Amino acid sequence: QISPTDLDATPMRPSGGGSAVLGYRDHYILDGGNSRIILCALVTPAFVIENTLLLDTIHWIRSRWQVNPKLAVWDAKFGTIPNIVGLEKEGIKTYITIPDLRSRKSFYPPDVFKFNADQNRYICPQGQPLPLFSRRSTEENYVYRAKVETCNICPVKPECTDSKSGRHNFRSLHQEILDQTAANRQPEEYQKAMRKRGVWVEPLFGEAKQFHRLRCFRLRGLLKVNIEGVMTAAGQNLKRLINFKHTEQDRVFPN
């Protein structure tokens, strides 16, 4: 599908369901706190996957506003390995919900296999080893594989794998960083940060749609819709600045 009047718009599914429409996606990054200041507003064609923008927008914010964030909070769709590793290498503690893909397959999930760091191998629930088989540099992971003879006579093979070459486990080259991110999800401060995200970030998109008419862009073309998106975000920031000034005046000159 191509719009004859706006070639940059691409098909997207409405959040409420229904047929695909041609449009854009608006992306915000906010400074933490009750003020909810929008640091970055970016509009992209709808086909652009938003989690691919994370690291670039973080770098832009650090350069443009000279800020040095210590903590980043995102939802599950941003929980990709490049994002997690990139943020941690930047010295930013990461609170990201890593998607649980175990329900997509009926076989044993990888976390039931114990990893032996000294021998660099996994141990399956039946006590059989999965030694290191290969390293995939392009995919940035190690492959551990059980012996074919062992898997073929295993009584629980139907619950473990349907591979004719034995059970395979994949371990990221950045597994230590991923394990640390998973450990970050345990403390109460993680739950608190995720609750704050729900009341700080998400309502701003509803505000932009309902009160600033951003449900549908008035302009056409990627450059112009970005201008409209940035102006809308600036208006939202100005409202908070005005509210902040009034609050400060009330503190100095109480009624």
PDB file of C-alpha atoms in Angstrom:
ATOM      1  CA  GLN A   1       0.000   0.000   0.000  1.00  0.00           C
ATOM      2  CA  ILE A   2       1.279   3.438  -0.963  1.00  0.00           C
ATOM      3  CA  SER A   3      -0.259   6.814  -0.249  1.00  0.00           C
ATOM      4  CA  PRO A   4      -0.252   8.953  -3.417  1.00  0.00           C
ATOM      5  CA  THR A   5      -0.125  12.124  -1.302  1.00  0.00           C
ATOM      6  CA  ASP A   6       2.418  11.009   1.341  1.00  0.00           C
ATOM      7  CA  LEU A   7       5.030   8.546   0.124  1.00  0.00           C
ATOM      8  CA  ASP A   8       6.724   8.357   3.556  1.00  0.00           C
ATOM      9  CA  ALA A   9       3.646   6.949   5.326  1.00  0.00           C
ATOM     10  CA  THR A  10       3.649   3.156   5.670  1.00  0.00           C
ATOM     11  CA  PRO A  11       1.030   0.581   6.761  1.00  0.00           C
ATOM     12  CA  MET A  12       0.421   0.141  10.481  1.00  0.00           C
ATOM     13  CA  ARG A  13      -2.095  -1.699  12.630  1.00  0.00           C
ATOM     14  CA  PRO A  14      -4.237   0.590  14.827  1.00  0.00           C
ATOM     15  CA  SER A  15      -3.736  -0.048  18.531  1.00  0.00           C
ATOM     16  CA  GLY A  16      -7.444  -0.748  18.923  1.00  0.00           C
ATOM     17  CA  GLY A  17      -7.441  -3.322  16.138  1.00  0.00           C
ATOM     18  CA  GLY A  18      -8.970  -3.202  12.700  1.00  0.00           C
ATOM     19  CA  SER A  19      -7.618  -2.825   9.192  1.00  0.00           C
ATOM     20  CA  ALA A  20      -4.148  -1.440   8.553  1.00  0.00           C
ATOM     21  CA  VAL A  21      -3.828   2.278   7.867  1.00  0.00           C
ATOM     22  CA  LEU A  22      -1.006   4.377   6.445  1.00  0.00           C
ATOM     23  CA  GLY A  23       0.812   6.465   9.004  1.00  0.00           C
ATOM     24  CA  TYR A  24       3.736   7.155  11.311  1.00  0.00           C
ATOM     25  CA  ARG A  25       4.843   6.342  14.839  1.00  0.00           C
ATOM     26  CA  ASP A  26       5.740   8.954  17.442  1.00  0.00           C
ATOM     27  CA  HIS A  27       8.525   8.136  19.916  1.00  0.00           C
ATOM     28  CA  TYR A  28       9.311   9.910  23.199  1.00  0.00           C
ATOM     29  CA  ILE A  29      12.128   9.665  25.711  1.00  0.00           C
ATOM     30  CA  LEU A  30      11.463  11.320  29.068  1.00  0.00           C
ATOM     31  CA  ASP A  31      13.539  12.518  31.959  1.00  0.00           C
ATOM     32  CA  GLY A  32      12.512  10.720  35.125  1.00  0.00           C
ATOM     33  CA  GLY A  33      10.522  12.622  37.732  1.00  0.00           C
ATOM     34  CA  ASN A  34       7.121  14.131  38.278  1.00  0.00           C
ATOM     35  CA  SER A  35       7.840  16.924  35.771  1.00  0.00           C
ATOM     36  CA  ARG A  36       8.010  14.386  32.922  1.00  0.00           C
ATOM     37  CA  ILE A  37      10.120  16.486  30.571  1.00  0.00           C
ATOM     38  CA  ILE A  38      10.280  15.150  27.013  1.00  0.00           C
ATOM     39  CA  LEU A  39      13.953  15.041  26.027  1.00  0.00           C
ATOM     40  CA  CYS A  40      13.498  13.569  22.569  1.00  0.00           C
ATOM     41  CA  ALA A  41      10.556  13.417  20.172  1.00  0.00           C
ATOM     42  CA  LEU A  42      11.058  11.489  16.960  1.00  0.00           C
ATOM     43  CA  VAL A  43       8.555  10.513  14.260  1.00  0.00           C
ATOM     44  CA  THR A  44       9.350   7.577  11.975  1.00  0.00           C
ATOM     45  CA  PRO A  45       7.494   5.669   9.269  1.00  0.00           C
ATOM     46  CA  ALA A  46       5.330   2.990  10.819  1.00  0.00           C
ATOM     47  CA  PHE A  47       7.502   0.119   9.554  1.00  0.00           C
ATOM     48  CA  VAL A  48      10.472   1.224  11.699  1.00  0.00           C
ATOM     49  CA  ILE A  49      10.766  -1.045  14.741  1.00  0.00           C
ATOM     50  CA  GLU A  50      10.971   1.256  17.728  1.00  0.00           C
ATOM     51  CA  ASN A  51      13.487  -0.798  19.720  1.00  0.00           C
ATOM     52  CA  THR A  52      16.074  -0.206  16.970  1.00  0.00           C
ATOM     53  CA  LEU A  53      16.051   3.530  17.781  1.00  0.00           C
ATOM     54  CA  LEU A  54      16.935   3.254  21.457  1.00  0.00           C
ATOM     55  CA  LEU A  55      20.729   3.539  21.434  1.00  0.00           C
ATOM     56  CA  ASP A  56      20.822   6.262  18.774  1.00  0.00           C
ATOM     57  CA  THR A  57      18.306   8.421  20.641  1.00  0.00           C
ATOM     58  CA  ILE A  58      20.192   7.921  23.924  1.00  0.00           C
ATOM     59  CA  HIS A  59      23.413   9.101  22.253  1.00  0.00           C
ATOM     60  CA  TRP A  60      21.588  12.112  20.802  1.00  0.00           C
ATOM     61  CA  ILE A  61      20.167  13.077  24.202  1.00  0.00           C
ATOM     62  CA  ARG A  62      23.552  12.817  25.911  1.00  0.00           C
ATOM     63  CA  SER A  63      25.136  14.989  23.236  1.00  0.00           C
ATOM     64  CA  ARG A  64      22.319  17.534  22.842  1.00  0.00           C
ATOM     65  CA  TRP A  65      21.413  18.113  26.474  1.00  0.00           C
ATOM     66  CA  GLN A  66      24.731  17.183  28.116  1.00  0.00           C
ATOM     67  CA  VAL A  67      23.018  14.780  30.497  1.00  0.00           C
ATOM     68  CA  ASN A  68      24.464  11.580  31.869  1.00  0.00           C
ATOM     69  CA  PRO A  69      21.613   9.171  32.696  1.00  0.00           C
ATOM     70  CA  LYS A  70      22.302   6.532  35.324  1.00  0.00           C
ATOM     71  CA  LEU A  71      19.118   4.479  34.973  1.00  0.00           C
ATOM     72  CA  ALA A  72      16.934   3.532  32.007  1.00  0.00           C
ATOM     73  CA  VAL A  73      13.455   1.984  32.272  1.00  0.00           C
ATOM     74  CA  TRP A  74      11.797   0.372  29.251  1.00  0.00           C
ATOM     75  CA  ASP A  75       9.084  -2.157  28.540  1.00  0.00           C
ATOM     76  CA  ALA A  76       9.524  -5.635  27.071  1.00  0.00           C
ATOM     77  CA  LYS A  77       9.620  -4.673  23.395  1.00  0.00           C
ATOM     78  CA  PHE A  78      12.919  -2.845  24.004  1.00  0.00           C
ATOM     79  CA  GLY A  79      14.477  -5.873  25.719  1.00  0.00           C
ATOM     80  CA  THR A  80      16.794  -6.905  22.885  1.00  0.00           C
ATOM     81  CA  ILE A  81      20.344  -8.062  23.486  1.00  0.00           C
ATOM     82  CA  PRO A  82      21.950  -5.143  21.536  1.00  0.00           C
ATOM     83  CA  ASN A  83      19.954  -2.617  23.595  1.00  0.00           C
ATOM     84  CA  ILE A  84      20.745  -4.221  26.946  1.00  0.00           C
ATOM     85  CA  VAL A  85      24.444  -4.635  26.162  1.00  0.00           C
ATOM     86  CA  GLY A  86      24.722  -1.148  24.655  1.00  0.00           C
ATOM     87  CA  LEU A  87      23.144   0.562  27.673  1.00  0.00           C
ATOM     88  CA  GLU A  88      25.205  -1.390  30.192  1.00  0.00           C
ATOM     89  CA  LYS A  89      28.415  -0.562  28.312  1.00  0.00           C
ATOM     90  CA  GLU A  90      27.397   3.098  28.486  1.00  0.00           C
ATOM     91  CA  GLY A  91      27.291   2.762  32.275  1.00  0.00           C
ATOM     92  CA  ILE A  92      23.481   2.994  32.397  1.00  0.00           C
ATOM     93  CA  LYS A  93      21.766   0.611  34.781  1.00  0.00           C
ATOM     94  CA  THR A  94      18.999  -1.042  32.843  1.00  0.00           C
ATOM     95  CA  TYR A  95      15.498  -1.953  33.956  1.00  0.00           C
ATOM     96  CA  ILE A  96      14.049  -3.801  30.969  1.00  0.00           C
ATOM     97  CA  THR A  97      11.556  -6.637  30.987  1.00  0.00           C
ATOM     98  CA  ILE A  98      13.208  -9.340  28.902  1.00  0.00           C
ATOM     99  CA  PRO A  99      10.557 -11.136  26.815  1.00  0.00           C
ATOM    100  CA  ASP A 100       9.820 -14.674  27.964  1.00  0.00           C
ATOM    101  CA  LEU A 101       9.925 -16.805  24.809  1.00  0.00           C
ATOM    102  CA  ARG A 102       9.503 -20.120  26.563  1.00  0.00           C
ATOM    103  CA  SER A 103       5.776 -20.314  25.824  1.00  0.00           C
ATOM    104  CA  ARG A 104       6.461 -20.257  22.072  1.00  0.00           C
ATOM    105  CA  LYS A 105       7.830 -23.793  22.208  1.00  0.00           C
ATOM    106  CA  SER A 106       6.662 -26.852  24.094  1.00  0.00           C
ATOM    107  CA  PHE A 107      10.198 -28.113  24.738  1.00  0.00           C
ATOM    108  CA  TYR A 108      12.305 -27.679  27.879  1.00  0.00           C
ATOM    109  CA  PRO A 109      13.387 -24.038  28.234  1.00  0.00           C
ATOM    110  CA  PRO A 110      17.125 -23.277  28.430  1.00  0.00           C
ATOM    111  CA  ASP A 111      16.966 -22.287  32.099  1.00  0.00           C
ATOM    112  CA  VAL A 112      16.365 -25.890  33.201  1.00  0.00           C
ATOM    113  CA  PHE A 113      19.855 -26.716  31.936  1.00  0.00           C
ATOM    114  CA  LYS A 114      22.606 -25.972  34.472  1.00  0.00           C
ATOM    115  CA  PHE A 115      25.684 -24.207  33.133  1.00  0.00           C
ATOM    116  CA  ASN A 116      29.069 -25.391  34.412  1.00  0.00           C
ATOM    117  CA  ALA A 117      31.457 -22.487  33.891  1.00  0.00           C
ATOM    118  CA  ASP A 118      34.562 -24.472  34.889  1.00  0.00           C
ATOM    119  CA  GLN A 119      33.952 -27.126  32.237  1.00  0.00           C
ATOM    120  CA  ASN A 120      32.210 -24.716  29.834  1.00  0.00           C
ATOM    121  CA  ARG A 121      29.212 -26.937  29.224  1.00  0.00           C
ATOM    122  CA  TYR A 122      25.539 -27.363  30.090  1.00  0.00           C
ATOM    123  CA  ILE A 123      24.070 -30.262  32.034  1.00  0.00           C
ATOM    124  CA  CYS A 124      20.605 -31.392  30.973  1.00  0.00           C
ATOM    125  CA  PRO A 125      17.856 -32.448  33.447  1.00  0.00           C
ATOM    126  CA  GLN A 126      18.833 -36.075  32.803  1.00  0.00           C
ATOM    127  CA  GLY A 127      22.434 -35.378  33.842  1.00  0.00           C
ATOM    128  CA  GLN A 128      23.920 -35.538  30.337  1.00  0.00           C
ATOM    129  CA  PRO A 129      26.498 -32.945  29.184  1.00  0.00           C
ATOM    130  CA  LEU A 130      26.101 -30.456  26.336  1.00  0.00           C
ATOM    131  CA  PRO A 131      29.681 -29.387  25.525  1.00  0.00           C
ATOM    132  CA  LEU A 132      30.632 -26.365  23.444  1.00  0.00           C
ATOM    133  CA  PHE A 133      29.978 -27.175  19.796  1.00  0.00           C
ATOM    134  CA  SER A 134      30.635 -23.937  17.880  1.00  0.00           C
ATOM    135  CA  ARG A 135      30.790 -20.162  18.061  1.00  0.00           C
ATOM    136  CA  ARG A 136      28.638 -18.007  15.804  1.00  0.00           C
ATOM    137  CA  SER A 137      30.324 -14.634  15.566  1.00  0.00           C
ATOM    138  CA  THR A 138      27.666 -12.995  13.400  1.00  0.00           C
ATOM    139  CA  GLU A 139      24.926 -13.983  15.870  1.00  0.00           C
ATOM    140  CA  GLU A 140      27.188 -13.340  18.879  1.00  0.00           C
ATOM    141  CA  ASN A 141      26.472 -16.595  20.658  1.00  0.00           C
ATOM    142  CA  TYR A 142      27.949 -19.966  21.548  1.00  0.00           C
ATOM    143  CA  VAL A 143      26.273 -23.219  20.570  1.00  0.00           C
ATOM    144  CA  TYR A 144      26.252 -26.158  22.983  1.00  0.00           C
ATOM    145  CA  ARG A 145      25.075 -29.515  21.649  1.00  0.00           C
ATOM    146  CA  ALA A 146      24.433 -32.911  23.172  1.00  0.00           C
ATOM    147  CA  LYS A 147      25.617 -36.084  21.470  1.00  0.00           C
ATOM    148  CA  VAL A 148      23.159 -37.495  18.965  1.00  0.00           C
ATOM    149  CA  GLU A 149      23.458 -41.008  20.404  1.00  0.00           C
ATOM    150  CA  THR A 150      22.630 -39.719  23.878  1.00  0.00           C
ATOM    151  CA  CYS A 151      19.579 -37.730  22.756  1.00  0.00           C
ATOM    152  CA  ASN A 152      18.140 -40.512  20.613  1.00  0.00           C
ATOM    153  CA  ILE A 153      17.911 -42.952  23.531  1.00  0.00           C
ATOM    154  CA  CYS A 154      16.796 -40.347  26.083  1.00  0.00           C
ATOM    155  CA  PRO A 155      13.332 -41.190  27.531  1.00  0.00           C
ATOM    156  CA  VAL A 156      12.321 -37.496  27.630  1.00  0.00           C
ATOM    157  CA  LYS A 157      13.486 -36.489  24.151  1.00  0.00           C
ATOM    158  CA  PRO A 158       9.924 -35.637  22.953  1.00  0.00           C
ATOM    159  CA  GLU A 159       9.761 -33.022  25.736  1.00  0.00           C
ATOM    160  CA  CYS A 160      13.275 -31.721  25.017  1.00  0.00           C
ATOM    161  CA  THR A 161      13.878 -31.482  21.272  1.00  0.00           C
ATOM    162  CA  ASP A 162      12.790 -32.712  17.850  1.00  0.00           C
ATOM    163  CA  SER A 163      16.233 -32.144  16.339  1.00  0.00           C
ATOM    164  CA  LYS A 164      17.863 -35.147  14.686  1.00  0.00           C
ATOM    165  CA  SER A 165      21.296 -33.794  15.607  1.00  0.00           C
ATOM    166  CA  GLY A 166      20.649 -33.550  19.352  1.00  0.00           C
ATOM    167  CA  ARG A 167      19.559 -30.811  21.724  1.00  0.00           C
ATOM    168  CA  HIS A 168      21.118 -27.372  21.081  1.00  0.00           C
ATOM    169  CA  ASN A 169      21.490 -24.589  23.643  1.00  0.00           C
ATOM    170  CA  PHE A 170      22.556 -21.080  22.709  1.00  0.00           C
ATOM    171  CA  ARG A 171      24.499 -18.822  25.067  1.00  0.00           C
ATOM    172  CA  SER A 172      25.116 -15.172  24.266  1.00  0.00           C
ATOM    173  CA  LEU A 173      28.657 -13.804  24.177  1.00  0.00           C
ATOM    174  CA  HIS A 174      27.258 -11.154  26.548  1.00  0.00           C
ATOM    175  CA  GLN A 175      25.558 -13.583  28.922  1.00  0.00           C
ATOM    176  CA  GLU A 176      27.101 -11.996  32.042  1.00  0.00           C
ATOM    177  CA  ILE A 177      25.514  -8.653  31.175  1.00  0.00           C
ATOM    178  CA  LEU A 178      22.171 -10.320  30.463  1.00  0.00           C
ATOM    179  CA  ASP A 179      22.332 -12.149  33.785  1.00  0.00           C
ATOM    180  CA  GLN A 180      23.022  -8.864  35.588  1.00  0.00           C
ATOM    181  CA  THR A 181      20.041  -7.234  33.881  1.00  0.00           C
ATOM    182  CA  ALA A 182      17.867 -10.163  34.918  1.00  0.00           C
ATOM    183  CA  ALA A 183      19.126  -9.766  38.494  1.00  0.00           C
ATOM    184  CA  ASN A 184      18.142  -6.077  38.395  1.00  0.00           C
ATOM    185  CA  ARG A 185      14.501  -7.143  38.046  1.00  0.00           C
ATOM    186  CA  GLN A 186      14.433  -8.683  41.504  1.00  0.00           C
ATOM    187  CA  PRO A 187      14.716  -5.668  43.864  1.00  0.00           C
ATOM    188  CA  GLU A 188      11.695  -3.648  44.942  1.00  0.00           C
ATOM    189  CA  GLU A 189      13.197  -0.576  43.262  1.00  0.00           C
ATOM    190  CA  TYR A 190      12.714  -2.283  39.884  1.00  0.00           C
ATOM    191  CA  GLN A 191       9.005  -2.809  40.540  1.00  0.00           C
ATOM    192  CA  LYS A 192       8.726   0.776  41.734  1.00  0.00           C
ATOM    193  CA  ALA A 193      10.459   2.098  38.604  1.00  0.00           C
ATOM    194  CA  MET A 194       8.168   0.084  36.327  1.00  0.00           C
ATOM    195  CA  ARG A 195       5.080   1.400  38.140  1.00  0.00           C
ATOM    196  CA  LYS A 196       6.345   4.957  37.745  1.00  0.00           C
ATOM    197  CA  ARG A 197       6.903   4.382  34.043  1.00  0.00           C
ATOM    198  CA  GLY A 198       3.262   3.420  33.670  1.00  0.00           C
ATOM    199  CA  VAL A 199       2.041   6.722  35.130  1.00  0.00           C
ATOM    200  CA  TRP A 200       4.808   8.989  33.831  1.00  0.00           C
ATOM    201  CA  VAL A 201       5.391   7.918  30.234  1.00  0.00           C
ATOM    202  CA  GLU A 202       2.297   6.313  28.750  1.00  0.00           C
ATOM    203  CA  PRO A 203      -0.168   9.127  29.608  1.00  0.00           C
ATOM    204  CA  LEU A 204       1.870  11.603  27.558  1.00  0.00           C
ATOM    205  CA  PHE A 205       0.985   9.774  24.353  1.00  0.00           C
ATOM    206  CA  GLY A 206      -2.692   9.882  25.278  1.00  0.00           C
ATOM    207  CA  GLU A 207      -2.357  13.580  26.095  1.00  0.00           C
ATOM    208  CA  ALA A 208      -0.751  14.267  22.705  1.00  0.00           C
ATOM    209  CA  LYS A 209      -3.542  12.429  20.901  1.00  0.00           C
ATOM    210  CA  GLN A 210      -6.491  13.743  22.882  1.00  0.00           C
ATOM    211  CA  PHE A 211      -5.514  17.338  23.646  1.00  0.00           C
ATOM    212  CA  HIS A 212      -3.004  18.127  20.893  1.00  0.00           C
ATOM    213  CA  ARG A 213      -4.658  16.391  17.940  1.00  0.00           C
ATOM    214  CA  LEU A 214      -1.713  14.082  17.317  1.00  0.00           C
ATOM    215  CA  ARG A 215      -3.981  11.135  16.596  1.00  0.00           C
ATOM    216  CA  CYS A 216      -3.689  12.215  12.982  1.00  0.00           C
ATOM    217  CA  PHE A 217      -0.890  14.400  11.555  1.00  0.00           C
ATOM    218  CA  ARG A 218      -2.056  17.485   9.724  1.00  0.00           C
ATOM    219  CA  LEU A 219       1.126  17.721   7.631  1.00  0.00           C
ATOM    220  CA  ARG A 220       2.601  15.264   5.125  1.00  0.00           C
ATOM    221  CA  GLY A 221       6.087  13.966   4.542  1.00  0.00           C
ATOM    222  CA  LEU A 222       8.637  12.726   7.083  1.00  0.00           C
ATOM    223  CA  LEU A 223      10.310  16.103   7.635  1.00  0.00           C
ATOM    224  CA  LYS A 224       7.044  17.957   8.190  1.00  0.00           C
ATOM    225  CA  VAL A 225       5.517  15.373  10.514  1.00  0.00           C
ATOM    226  CA  ASN A 226       8.713  15.507  12.581  1.00  0.00           C
ATOM    227  CA  ILE A 227       8.313  19.265  12.839  1.00  0.00           C
ATOM    228  CA  GLU A 228       4.722  18.749  13.987  1.00  0.00           C
ATOM    229  CA  GLY A 229       5.780  16.053  16.452  1.00  0.00           C
ATOM    230  CA  VAL A 230       8.541  18.181  17.983  1.00  0.00           C
ATOM    231  CA  MET A 231       6.233  21.208  18.260  1.00  0.00           C
ATOM    232  CA  THR A 232       3.634  19.090  20.024  1.00  0.00           C
ATOM    233  CA  ALA A 233       6.235  17.770  22.470  1.00  0.00           C
ATOM    234  CA  ALA A 234       7.475  21.320  23.060  1.00  0.00           C
ATOM    235  CA  GLY A 235       3.907  22.395  23.861  1.00  0.00           C
ATOM    236  CA  GLN A 236       3.600  19.579  26.375  1.00  0.00           C
ATOM    237  CA  ASN A 237       6.861  20.660  27.995  1.00  0.00           C
ATOM    238  CA  LEU A 238       5.722  24.294  28.126  1.00  0.00           C
ATOM    239  CA  LYS A 239       2.568  23.304  29.986  1.00  0.00           C
ATOM    240  CA  ARG A 240       4.696  21.630  32.626  1.00  0.00           C
ATOM    241  CA  LEU A 241       7.009  24.637  32.813  1.00  0.00           C
ATOM    242  CA  ILE A 242       4.032  26.946  33.399  1.00  0.00           C
ATOM    243  CA  ASN A 243       2.652  24.613  36.023  1.00  0.00           C
ATOM    244  CA  PHE A 244       6.063  24.495  37.706  1.00  0.00           C
ATOM    245  CA  LYS A 245       6.286  28.307  37.775  1.00  0.00           C
ATOM    246  CA  HIS A 246       2.826  28.596  39.298  1.00  0.00           C
ATOM    247  CA  THR A 247       3.709  25.994  41.906  1.00  0.00           C
ATOM    248  CA  GLU A 248       6.854  27.905  42.826  1.00  0.00           C
ATOM    249  CA  GLN A 249       4.878  31.158  43.147  1.00  0.00           C
ATOM    250  CA  ASP A 250       2.331  29.467  45.393  1.00  0.00           C
ATOM    251  CA  ARG A 251       5.149  28.353  47.623  1.00  0.00           C
ATOM    252  CA  VAL A 252       6.619  31.828  47.868  1.00  0.00           C
ATOM    253  CA  PHE A 253       3.311  33.728  48.011  1.00  0.00           C
ATOM    254  CA  PRO A 254       0.734  31.402  49.543  1.00  0.00           C
ATOM    255  CA  ASN A 255      -2.915  32.334  49.199  1.00  0.00           C
TER     256      ASN A 255
END
